[in-house]
Short mmCIF file of N, CA and C in Angstrom, two decimals:
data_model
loop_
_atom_site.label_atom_id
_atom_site.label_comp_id
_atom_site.label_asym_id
_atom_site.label_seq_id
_atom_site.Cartn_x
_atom_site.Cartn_y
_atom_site.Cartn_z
N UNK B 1 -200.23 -159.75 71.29
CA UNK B 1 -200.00 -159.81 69.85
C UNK B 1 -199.26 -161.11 69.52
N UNK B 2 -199.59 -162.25 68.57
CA UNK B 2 -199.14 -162.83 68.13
C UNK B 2 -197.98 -163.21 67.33
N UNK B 3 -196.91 -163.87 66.79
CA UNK B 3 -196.01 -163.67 66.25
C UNK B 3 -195.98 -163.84 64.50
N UNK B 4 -195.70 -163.48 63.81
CA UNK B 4 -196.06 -163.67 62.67
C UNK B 4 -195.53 -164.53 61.99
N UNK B 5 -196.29 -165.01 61.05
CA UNK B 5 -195.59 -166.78 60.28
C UNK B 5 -195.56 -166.51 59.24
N UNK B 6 -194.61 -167.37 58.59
CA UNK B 6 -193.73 -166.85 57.11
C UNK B 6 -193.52 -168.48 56.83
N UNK B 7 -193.76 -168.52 55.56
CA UNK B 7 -193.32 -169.77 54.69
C UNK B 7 -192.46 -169.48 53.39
N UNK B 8 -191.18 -170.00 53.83
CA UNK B 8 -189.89 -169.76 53.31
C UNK B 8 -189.83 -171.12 52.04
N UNK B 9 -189.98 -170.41 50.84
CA UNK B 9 -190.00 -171.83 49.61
C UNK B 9 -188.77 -171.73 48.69
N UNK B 10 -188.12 -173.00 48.76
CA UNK B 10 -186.74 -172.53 47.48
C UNK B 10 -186.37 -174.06 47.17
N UNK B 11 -185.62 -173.91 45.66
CA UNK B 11 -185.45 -174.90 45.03
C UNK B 11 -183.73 -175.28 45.17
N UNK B 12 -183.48 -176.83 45.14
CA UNK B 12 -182.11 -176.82 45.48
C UNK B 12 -182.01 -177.67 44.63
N UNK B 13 -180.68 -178.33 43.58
CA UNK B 13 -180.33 -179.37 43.19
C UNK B 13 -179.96 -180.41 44.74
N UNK B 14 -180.68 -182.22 44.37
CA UNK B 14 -180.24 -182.63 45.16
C UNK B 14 -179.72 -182.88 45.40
N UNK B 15 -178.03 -183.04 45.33
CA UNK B 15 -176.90 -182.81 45.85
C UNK B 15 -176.48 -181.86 47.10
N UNK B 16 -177.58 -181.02 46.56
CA UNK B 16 -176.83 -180.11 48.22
C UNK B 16 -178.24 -179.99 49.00
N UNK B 17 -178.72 -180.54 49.08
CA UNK B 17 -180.29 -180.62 49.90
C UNK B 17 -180.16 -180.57 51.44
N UNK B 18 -179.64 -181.49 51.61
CA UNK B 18 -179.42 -181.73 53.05
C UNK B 18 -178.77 -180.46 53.92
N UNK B 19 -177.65 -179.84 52.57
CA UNK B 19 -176.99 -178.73 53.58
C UNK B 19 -177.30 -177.22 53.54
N UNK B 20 -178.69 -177.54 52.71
CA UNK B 20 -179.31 -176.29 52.60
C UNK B 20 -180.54 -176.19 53.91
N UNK B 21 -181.30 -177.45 53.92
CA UNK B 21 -181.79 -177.53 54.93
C UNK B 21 -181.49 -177.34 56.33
N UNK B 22 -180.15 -178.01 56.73
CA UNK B 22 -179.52 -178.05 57.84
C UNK B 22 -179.33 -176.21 57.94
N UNK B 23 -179.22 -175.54 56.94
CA UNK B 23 -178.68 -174.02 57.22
C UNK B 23 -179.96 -173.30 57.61
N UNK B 24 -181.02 -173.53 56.54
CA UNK B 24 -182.41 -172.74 57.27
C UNK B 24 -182.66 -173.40 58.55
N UNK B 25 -182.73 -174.45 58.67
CA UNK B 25 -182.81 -175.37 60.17
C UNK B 25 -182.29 -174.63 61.58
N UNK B 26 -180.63 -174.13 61.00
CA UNK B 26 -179.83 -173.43 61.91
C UNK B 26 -180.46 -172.01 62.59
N UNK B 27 -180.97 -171.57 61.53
CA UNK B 27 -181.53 -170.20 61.91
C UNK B 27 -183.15 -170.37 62.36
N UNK B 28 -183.20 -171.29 62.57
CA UNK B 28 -184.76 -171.58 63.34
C UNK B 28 -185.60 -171.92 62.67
N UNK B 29 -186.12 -171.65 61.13
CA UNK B 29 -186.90 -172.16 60.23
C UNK B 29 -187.38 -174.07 60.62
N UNK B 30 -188.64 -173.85 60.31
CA UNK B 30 -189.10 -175.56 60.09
C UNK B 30 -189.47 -175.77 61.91
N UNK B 31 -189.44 -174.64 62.91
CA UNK B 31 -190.06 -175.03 64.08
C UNK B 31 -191.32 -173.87 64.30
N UNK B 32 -191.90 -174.80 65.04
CA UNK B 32 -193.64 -174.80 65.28
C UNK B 32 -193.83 -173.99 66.35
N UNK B 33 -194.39 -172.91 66.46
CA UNK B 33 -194.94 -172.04 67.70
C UNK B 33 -194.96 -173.10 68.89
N UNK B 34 -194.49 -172.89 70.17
CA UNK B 34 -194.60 -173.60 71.04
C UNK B 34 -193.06 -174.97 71.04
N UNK B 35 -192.16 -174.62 69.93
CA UNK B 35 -191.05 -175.76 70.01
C UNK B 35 -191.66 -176.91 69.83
N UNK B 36 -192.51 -177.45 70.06
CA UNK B 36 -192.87 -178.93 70.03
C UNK B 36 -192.21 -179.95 69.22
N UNK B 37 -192.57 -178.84 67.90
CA UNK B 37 -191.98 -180.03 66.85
C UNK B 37 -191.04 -178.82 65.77
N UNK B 38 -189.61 -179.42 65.37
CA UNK B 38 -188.51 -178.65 64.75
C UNK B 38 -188.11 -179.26 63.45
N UNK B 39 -187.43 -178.91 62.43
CA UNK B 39 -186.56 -179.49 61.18
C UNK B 39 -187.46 -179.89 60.45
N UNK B 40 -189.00 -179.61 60.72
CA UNK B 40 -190.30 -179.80 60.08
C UNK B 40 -190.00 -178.84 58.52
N UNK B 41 -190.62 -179.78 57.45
CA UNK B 41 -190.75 -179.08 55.90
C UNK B 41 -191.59 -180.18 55.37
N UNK B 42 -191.90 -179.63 53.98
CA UNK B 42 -192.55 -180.54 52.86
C UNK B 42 -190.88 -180.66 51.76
N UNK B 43 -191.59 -181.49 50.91
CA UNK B 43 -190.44 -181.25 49.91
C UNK B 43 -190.92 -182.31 48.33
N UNK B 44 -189.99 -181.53 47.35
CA UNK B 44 -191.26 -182.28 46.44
C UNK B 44 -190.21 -182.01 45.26
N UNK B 45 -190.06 -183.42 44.17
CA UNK B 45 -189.25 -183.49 43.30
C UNK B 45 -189.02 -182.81 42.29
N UNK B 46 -188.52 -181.90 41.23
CA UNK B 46 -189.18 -181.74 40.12
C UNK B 46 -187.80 -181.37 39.18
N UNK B 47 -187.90 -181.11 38.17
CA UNK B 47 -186.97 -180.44 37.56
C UNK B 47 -187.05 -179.26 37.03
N UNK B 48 -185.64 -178.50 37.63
CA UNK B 48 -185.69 -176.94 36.94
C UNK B 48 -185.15 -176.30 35.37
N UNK B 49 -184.95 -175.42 34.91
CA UNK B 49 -184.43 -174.85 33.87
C UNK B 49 -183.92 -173.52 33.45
N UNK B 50 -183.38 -173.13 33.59
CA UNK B 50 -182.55 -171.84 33.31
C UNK B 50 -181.52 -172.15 31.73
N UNK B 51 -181.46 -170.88 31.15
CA UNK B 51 -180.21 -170.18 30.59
C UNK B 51 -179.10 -169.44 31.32
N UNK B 52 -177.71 -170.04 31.96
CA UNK B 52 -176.88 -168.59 32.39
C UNK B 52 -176.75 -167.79 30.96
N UNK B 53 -176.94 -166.37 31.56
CA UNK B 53 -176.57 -165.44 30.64
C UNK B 53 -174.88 -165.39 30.87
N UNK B 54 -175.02 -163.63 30.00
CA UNK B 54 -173.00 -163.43 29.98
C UNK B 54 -172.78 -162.91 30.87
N UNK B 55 -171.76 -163.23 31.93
CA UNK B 55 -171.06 -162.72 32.99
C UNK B 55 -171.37 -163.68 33.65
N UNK B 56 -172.39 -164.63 33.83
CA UNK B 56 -172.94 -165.65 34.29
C UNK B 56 -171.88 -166.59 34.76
N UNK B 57 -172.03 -167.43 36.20
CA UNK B 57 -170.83 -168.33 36.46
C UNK B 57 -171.66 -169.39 37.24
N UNK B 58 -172.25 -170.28 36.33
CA UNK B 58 -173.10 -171.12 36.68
C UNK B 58 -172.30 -172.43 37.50
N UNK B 59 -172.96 -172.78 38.49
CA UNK B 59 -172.59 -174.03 38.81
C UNK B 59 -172.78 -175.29 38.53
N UNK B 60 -173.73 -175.24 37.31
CA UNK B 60 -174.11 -176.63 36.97
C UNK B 60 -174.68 -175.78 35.10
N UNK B 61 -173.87 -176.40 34.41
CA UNK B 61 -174.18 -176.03 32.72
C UNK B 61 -173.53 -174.86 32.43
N UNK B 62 -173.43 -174.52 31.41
CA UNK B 62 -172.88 -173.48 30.37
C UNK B 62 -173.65 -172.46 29.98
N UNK B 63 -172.93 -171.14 29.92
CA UNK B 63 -173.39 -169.89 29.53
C UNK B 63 -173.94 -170.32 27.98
N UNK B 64 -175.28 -169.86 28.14
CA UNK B 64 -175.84 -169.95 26.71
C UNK B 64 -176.45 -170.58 26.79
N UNK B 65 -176.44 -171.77 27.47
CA UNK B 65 -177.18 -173.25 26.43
C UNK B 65 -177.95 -174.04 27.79
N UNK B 66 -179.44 -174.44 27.27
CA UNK B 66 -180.23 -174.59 28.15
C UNK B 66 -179.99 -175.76 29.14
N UNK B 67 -180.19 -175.56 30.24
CA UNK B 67 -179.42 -176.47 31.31
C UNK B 67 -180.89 -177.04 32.29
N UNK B 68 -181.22 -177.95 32.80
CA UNK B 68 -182.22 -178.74 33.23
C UNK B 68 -181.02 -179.65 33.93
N UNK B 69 -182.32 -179.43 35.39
CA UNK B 69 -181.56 -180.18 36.91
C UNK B 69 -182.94 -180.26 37.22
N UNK B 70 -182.09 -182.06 37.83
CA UNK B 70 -183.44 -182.50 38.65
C UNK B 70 -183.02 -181.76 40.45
N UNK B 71 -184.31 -181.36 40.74
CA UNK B 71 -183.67 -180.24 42.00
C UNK B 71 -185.26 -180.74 43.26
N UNK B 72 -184.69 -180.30 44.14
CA UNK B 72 -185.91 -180.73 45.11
C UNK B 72 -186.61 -179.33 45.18
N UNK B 73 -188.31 -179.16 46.22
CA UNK B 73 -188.50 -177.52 46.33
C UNK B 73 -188.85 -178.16 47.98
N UNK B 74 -188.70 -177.09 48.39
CA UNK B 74 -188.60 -177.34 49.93
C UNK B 74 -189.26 -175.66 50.64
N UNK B 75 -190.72 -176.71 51.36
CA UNK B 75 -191.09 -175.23 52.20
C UNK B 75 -191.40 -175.18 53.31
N UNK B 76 -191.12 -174.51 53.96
CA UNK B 76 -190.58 -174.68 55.24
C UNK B 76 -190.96 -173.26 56.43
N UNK B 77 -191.73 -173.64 57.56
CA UNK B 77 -192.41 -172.43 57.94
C UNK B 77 -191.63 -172.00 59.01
N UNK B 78 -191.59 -170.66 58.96
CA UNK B 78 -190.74 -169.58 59.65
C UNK B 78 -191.55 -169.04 61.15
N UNK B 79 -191.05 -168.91 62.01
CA UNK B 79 -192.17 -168.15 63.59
C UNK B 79 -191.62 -166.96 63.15
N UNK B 80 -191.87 -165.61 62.84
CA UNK B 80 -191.21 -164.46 63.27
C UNK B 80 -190.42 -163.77 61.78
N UNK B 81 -190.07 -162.83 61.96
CA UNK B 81 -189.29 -161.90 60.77
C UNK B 81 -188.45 -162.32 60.90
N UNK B 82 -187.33 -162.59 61.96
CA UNK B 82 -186.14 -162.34 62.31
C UNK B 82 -185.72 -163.81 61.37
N UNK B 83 -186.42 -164.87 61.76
CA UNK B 83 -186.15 -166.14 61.97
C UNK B 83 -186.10 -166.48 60.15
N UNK B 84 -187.00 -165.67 59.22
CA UNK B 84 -186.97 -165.58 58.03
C UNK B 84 -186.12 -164.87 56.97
N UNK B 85 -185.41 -163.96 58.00
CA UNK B 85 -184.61 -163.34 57.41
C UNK B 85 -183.40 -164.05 57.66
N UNK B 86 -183.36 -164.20 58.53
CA UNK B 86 -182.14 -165.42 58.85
C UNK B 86 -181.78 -166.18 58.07
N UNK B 87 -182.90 -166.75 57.63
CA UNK B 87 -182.98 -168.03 56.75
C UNK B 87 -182.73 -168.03 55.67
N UNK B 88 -183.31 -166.75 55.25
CA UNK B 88 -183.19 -167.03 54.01
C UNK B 88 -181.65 -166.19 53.69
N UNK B 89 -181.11 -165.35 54.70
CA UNK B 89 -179.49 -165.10 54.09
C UNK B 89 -178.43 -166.75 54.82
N UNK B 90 -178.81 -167.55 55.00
CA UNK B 90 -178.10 -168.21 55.76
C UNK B 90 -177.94 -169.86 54.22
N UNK B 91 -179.44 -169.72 53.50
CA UNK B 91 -179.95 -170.52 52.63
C UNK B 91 -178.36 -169.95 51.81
N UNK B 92 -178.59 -168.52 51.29
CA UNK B 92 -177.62 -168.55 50.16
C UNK B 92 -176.16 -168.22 50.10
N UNK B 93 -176.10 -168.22 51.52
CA UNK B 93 -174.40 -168.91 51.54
C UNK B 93 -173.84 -170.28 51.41
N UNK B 94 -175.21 -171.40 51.42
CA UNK B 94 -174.98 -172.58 51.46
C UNK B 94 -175.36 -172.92 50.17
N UNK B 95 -176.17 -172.31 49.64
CA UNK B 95 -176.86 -173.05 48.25
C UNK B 95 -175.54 -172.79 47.34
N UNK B 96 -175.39 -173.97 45.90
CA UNK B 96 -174.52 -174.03 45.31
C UNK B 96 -174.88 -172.57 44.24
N UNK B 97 -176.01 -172.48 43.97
CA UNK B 97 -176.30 -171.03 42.67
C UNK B 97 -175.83 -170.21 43.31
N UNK B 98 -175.38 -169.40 42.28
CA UNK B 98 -175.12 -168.20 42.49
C UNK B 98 -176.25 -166.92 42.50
N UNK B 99 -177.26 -167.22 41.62
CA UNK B 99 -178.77 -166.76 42.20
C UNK B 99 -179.72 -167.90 42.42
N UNK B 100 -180.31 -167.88 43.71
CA UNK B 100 -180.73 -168.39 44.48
C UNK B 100 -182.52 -168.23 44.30
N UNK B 101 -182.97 -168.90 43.84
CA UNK B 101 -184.44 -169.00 43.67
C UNK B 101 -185.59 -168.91 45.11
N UNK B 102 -185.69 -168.37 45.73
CA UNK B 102 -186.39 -168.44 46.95
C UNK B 102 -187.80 -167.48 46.94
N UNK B 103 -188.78 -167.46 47.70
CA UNK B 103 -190.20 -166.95 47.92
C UNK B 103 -190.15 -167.05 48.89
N UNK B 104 -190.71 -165.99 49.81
CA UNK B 104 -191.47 -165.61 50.76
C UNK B 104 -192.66 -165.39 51.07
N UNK B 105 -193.66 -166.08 51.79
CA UNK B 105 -195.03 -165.78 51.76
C UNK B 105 -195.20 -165.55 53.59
N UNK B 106 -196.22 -163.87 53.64
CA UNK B 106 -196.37 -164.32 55.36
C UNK B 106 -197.93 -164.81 54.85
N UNK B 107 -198.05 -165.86 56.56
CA UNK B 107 -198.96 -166.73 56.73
C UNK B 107 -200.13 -166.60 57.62
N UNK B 108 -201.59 -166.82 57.30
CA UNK B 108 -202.13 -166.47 58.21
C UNK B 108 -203.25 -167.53 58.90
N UNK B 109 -203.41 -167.15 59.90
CA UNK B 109 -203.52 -168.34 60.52
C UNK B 109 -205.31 -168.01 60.60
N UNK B 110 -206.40 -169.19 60.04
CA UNK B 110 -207.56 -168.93 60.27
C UNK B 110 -208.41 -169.76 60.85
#
């Protein structure tokens, strides 16, 4: 039986890019069946947009009022459950939001 592949996608302001990566990195994300090749991703510019609502404790803009960040999206393929779950609780202790934008897709190989 083969191991199953997962592509782990989430958006970061770039300011903290590097140390979001380095965290999915940590938990194994971005390496290739066989080790060969590791810290492997795509990544791609864009800008995001949210409202914080009330109770809201945004890290970047004000409750209420529409807030736009230029943010990177970064996706990055997972070997295994374990290695995705990892990742992605390991992503949002490092990411600056307080909700954390992330997708999960498993992958299949044809």
């Amino acid at each position: 039986m083969s191991t199953r592949l997962f592509k782990l996608v989430f958006t970061v302001p770039h300011s903290s890019l590097e140390v979001c990566k380095q965290a999915v990195f940590s938990a194994g994300a971005g390496t290739f069946p066989g080790g060969k090749y590791s810290e492997v991703c795509f990544e791609t510019q864009g800008t995001g947009q949210y409202i914080p609502g009330a109770g809201a404790k945004p890290a970047i803009g004000e409750v209420g009022k529409v807030e736009k960040v230029e943010e990177t999206k970064v996706e990055v393929q997972c070997v295994g459950k374990e290695v995705v779950v990892a990742a992605v609780d390991k992503l949002k202790r490092a990411h600056p939001y307080e909700e954390v934008a992330y997708e999960v897709y498993a992958m299949e190989d044809v």
